mmCIF file of C-alpha atoms in Angstrom:
data_model
loop_
_atom_site.group_PDB
_atom_site.id
_atom_site.type_symbol
_atom_site.label_atom_id
_atom_site.label_comp_id
_atom_site.label_asym_id
_atom_site.label_seq_id
_atom_site.Cartn_x
_atom_site.Cartn_y
_atom_site.Cartn_z
ATOM 1 C CA MET A 29 37.309 -58.999 301.275
ATOM 2 C CA THR A 30 41.064 -59.032 300.847
ATOM 3 C CA THR A 31 43.398 -56.628 302.600
ATOM 4 C CA PRO A 32 46.135 -54.725 300.753
ATOM 5 C CA ASP A 33 48.781 -57.091 302.231
ATOM 6 C CA ALA A 34 46.814 -60.256 301.453
ATOM 7 C CA LYS A 35 48.728 -62.915 299.555
ATOM 8 C CA PRO A 36 47.071 -63.815 296.282
ATOM 9 C CA THR A 37 45.114 -67.036 296.105
ATOM 10 C CA LEU A 38 46.079 -68.990 292.994
ATOM 11 C CA ALA A 39 43.855 -71.786 291.708
ATOM 12 C CA VAL A 40 44.368 -74.105 288.743
ATOM 13 C CA GLY A 41 41.569 -75.349 286.537
ATOM 14 C CA PHE A 42 41.889 -78.390 284.292
ATOM 15 C CA GLY A 43 39.809 -79.864 281.550
ATOM 16 C CA CYS A 44 41.002 -83.167 280.125
ATOM 17 C CA ARG A 45 40.144 -86.052 277.876
ATOM 18 C CA GLN A 46 39.232 -89.329 279.494
ATOM 19 C CA GLY A 47 42.378 -91.233 280.423
ATOM 20 C CA CYS A 48 44.701 -88.202 280.362
ATOM 21 C CA GLU A 49 47.660 -89.129 282.541
ATOM 22 C CA ALA A 50 49.121 -87.141 285.442
ATOM 23 C CA PRO A 51 52.511 -86.505 283.739
ATOM 24 C CA VAL A 52 50.722 -84.779 280.831
ATOM 25 C CA LEU A 53 48.799 -82.555 283.249
ATOM 26 C CA LEU A 54 51.925 -81.822 285.292
ATOM 27 C CA GLN A 55 53.891 -80.858 282.190
ATOM 28 C CA LEU A 56 51.120 -78.484 281.061
ATOM 29 C CA LEU A 57 50.968 -76.968 284.545
ATOM 30 C CA GLU A 58 54.733 -76.557 284.908
ATOM 31 C CA GLN A 59 55.215 -75.090 281.413
ATOM 32 C CA SER A 60 52.426 -72.570 281.954
ATOM 33 C CA LEU A 61 53.734 -71.499 285.364
ATOM 34 C CA LEU A 62 57.336 -71.301 284.136
ATOM 35 C CA ALA A 63 56.324 -69.021 281.266
ATOM 36 C CA ARG A 64 54.830 -66.592 283.826
ATOM 37 C CA ARG A 65 57.529 -67.141 286.482
ATOM 38 C CA ILE A 66 55.032 -68.441 289.017
ATOM 39 C CA ASP A 67 56.225 -70.847 291.690
ATOM 40 C CA LEU A 68 54.340 -74.139 291.818
ATOM 41 C CA ALA A 69 54.373 -73.871 295.629
ATOM 42 C CA SER A 70 52.090 -70.811 295.417
ATOM 43 C CA ILE A 71 49.184 -72.859 294.004
ATOM 44 C CA ALA A 72 46.363 -73.331 296.536
ATOM 45 C CA GLY A 73 44.349 -76.011 294.749
ATOM 46 C CA LEU A 74 43.214 -77.766 291.586
ATOM 47 C CA ALA A 75 39.716 -77.872 290.124
ATOM 48 C CA SER A 76 37.682 -79.375 287.312
ATOM 49 C CA ILE A 77 34.115 -80.249 286.432
ATOM 50 C CA ASP A 78 32.304 -82.992 288.364
ATOM 51 C CA GLY A 79 32.269 -85.264 285.309
ATOM 52 C CA LYS A 80 36.039 -85.636 285.843
ATOM 53 C CA ARG A 81 35.682 -86.682 289.491
ATOM 54 C CA HIS A 82 37.032 -90.189 288.792
ATOM 55 C CA GLU A 83 39.813 -89.275 286.342
ATOM 56 C CA PRO A 84 42.930 -91.085 287.601
ATOM 57 C CA GLY A 85 45.301 -88.477 286.114
ATOM 58 C CA LEU A 86 43.706 -85.601 288.013
ATOM 59 C CA ILE A 87 43.558 -87.597 291.244
ATOM 60 C CA GLU A 88 47.192 -88.719 290.903
ATOM 61 C CA LEU A 89 48.363 -85.162 290.135
ATOM 62 C CA ALA A 90 46.601 -83.730 293.196
ATOM 63 C CA ARG A 91 48.128 -86.462 295.367
ATOM 64 C CA HIS A 92 51.582 -85.889 293.895
ATOM 65 C CA LEU A 93 51.372 -82.125 294.463
ATOM 66 C CA GLN A 94 49.624 -82.555 297.828
ATOM 67 C CA LEU A 95 46.911 -80.102 296.777
ATOM 68 C CA PRO A 96 43.156 -80.215 297.248
ATOM 69 C CA LEU A 97 41.206 -81.247 294.156
ATOM 70 C CA VAL A 98 37.727 -79.718 293.907
ATOM 71 C CA PHE A 99 35.015 -80.581 291.399
ATOM 72 C CA PHE A 100 32.175 -78.258 290.401
ATOM 73 C CA GLU A 101 28.861 -79.057 288.759
ATOM 74 C CA ALA A 102 28.325 -77.504 285.327
ATOM 75 C CA ALA A 103 25.552 -75.301 286.747
ATOM 76 C CA ALA A 104 28.038 -73.813 289.248
ATOM 77 C CA LEU A 105 30.503 -73.048 286.441
ATOM 78 C CA GLN A 106 27.950 -71.563 284.034
ATOM 79 C CA PRO A 107 27.925 -68.059 285.648
ATOM 80 C CA TYR A 108 31.611 -67.658 284.735
ATOM 81 C CA GLU A 109 30.903 -67.929 280.996
ATOM 82 C CA PRO A 110 30.955 -64.136 280.323
ATOM 83 C CA ARG A 111 34.480 -63.971 281.813
ATOM 84 C CA LEU A 112 35.999 -66.749 279.698
ATOM 85 C CA SER A 113 38.671 -65.973 277.106
ATOM 86 C CA HIS A 114 37.379 -68.815 274.922
ATOM 87 C CA ARG A 115 33.929 -70.387 274.667
ATOM 88 C CA SER A 116 33.726 -73.893 273.262
ATOM 89 C CA SER A 117 30.436 -75.169 271.901
ATOM 90 C CA LEU A 118 31.979 -78.666 271.864
ATOM 91 C CA ALA A 119 32.822 -78.423 275.581
ATOM 92 C CA PHE A 120 29.297 -77.173 276.251
ATOM 93 C CA ALA A 121 27.769 -80.093 274.331
ATOM 94 C CA ARG A 122 29.875 -82.580 276.319
ATOM 95 C CA THR A 123 29.837 -80.999 279.774
ATOM 96 C CA GLY A 124 27.207 -78.253 279.975
ATOM 97 C CA CYS A 125 30.014 -75.712 280.461
ATOM 98 C CA HIS A 126 31.563 -73.455 277.783
ATOM 99 C CA GLY A 127 35.054 -73.642 279.270
ATOM 100 C CA VAL A 128 35.971 -76.138 281.955
ATOM 101 C CA ALA A 129 39.545 -75.094 282.810
ATOM 102 C CA GLU A 130 38.901 -71.347 283.068
ATOM 103 C CA SER A 131 35.535 -71.684 284.813
ATOM 104 C CA ALA A 132 36.880 -74.189 287.340
ATOM 105 C CA ALA A 133 39.938 -72.033 288.075
ATOM 106 C CA LEU A 134 37.768 -68.947 288.638
ATOM 107 C CA ALA A 135 35.301 -70.847 290.812
ATOM 108 C CA LEU A 136 37.998 -72.344 293.022
ATOM 109 C CA ALA A 137 39.951 -69.087 293.356
ATOM 110 C CA GLU A 138 36.786 -67.311 294.494
ATOM 111 C CA GLN A 139 35.900 -70.127 296.884
ATOM 112 C CA LEU A 140 39.379 -70.196 298.456
ATOM 113 C CA GLY A 141 40.080 -66.461 298.325
ATOM 114 C CA GLN A 142 36.600 -65.299 299.338
ATOM 115 C CA ALA A 143 36.849 -62.506 296.748
ATOM 116 C CA PRO A 144 36.222 -61.988 293.030
ATOM 117 C CA ALA A 145 38.775 -63.810 290.877
ATOM 118 C CA SER A 146 40.416 -63.005 287.560
ATOM 119 C CA LEU A 147 42.223 -65.155 285.047
ATOM 120 C CA LEU A 148 45.973 -64.816 285.387
ATOM 121 C CA ILE A 149 46.702 -67.425 282.712
ATOM 122 C CA SER A 150 43.926 -67.943 280.210
ATOM 123 C CA ARG A 151 43.211 -71.309 278.634
ATOM 124 C CA GLN A 152 46.342 -73.205 277.618
ATOM 125 C CA LYS A 153 45.657 -76.111 275.316
ATOM 126 C CA HIS A 154 47.324 -79.475 274.948
ATOM 127 C CA PRO A 155 45.925 -82.250 272.719
ATOM 128 C CA GLN A 156 44.718 -84.085 275.848
ATOM 129 C CA ALA A 157 43.998 -81.267 278.307
ATOM 130 C CA THR A 158 43.348 -77.604 278.975
ATOM 131 C CA PHE A 159 44.762 -75.520 281.827
ATOM 132 C CA ALA A 160 43.972 -72.114 283.315
ATOM 133 C CA LEU A 161 45.081 -70.181 286.380
ATOM 134 C CA ALA A 162 42.910 -67.727 288.312
ATOM 135 C CA TRP A 163 43.753 -65.530 291.264
ATOM 136 C CA THR A 164 42.260 -63.338 293.941
ATOM 137 C CA GLY A 165 44.116 -60.699 295.934
ATOM 138 C CA GLN A 166 47.091 -58.665 294.846
ATOM 139 C CA ASN A 167 48.759 -59.455 291.557
ATOM 140 C CA PRO A 168 51.248 -62.270 292.232
#
């Protein structure tokens, strides 16, 4: 349970095509945060689906930002489906999850913040990747 003074926990979720490079992911992240005036330093971690565990771009980005990178199994992301802003049947066919970026962001925010999470930035799409930001605690 969060206290009224608790800092928000911000978690990023990514979905990406195989071979998506770290600079593409970083640009998507920075553009999305800039549009909402959110400081990159306030991000607590990055997340994706376990099928992306060996994606060099995600690994390189986490290293560059010095943030933890957490991967969730599709079954762990499935309960978030009713809270997604967009449900992709293509993503479900490929991953077993209707929305990787949003589900992963929600799952990580709840894991780190130990409280229910909400989407602060819904799915942002790039030709090679998707991004979402979830938070717990007071509105950032």
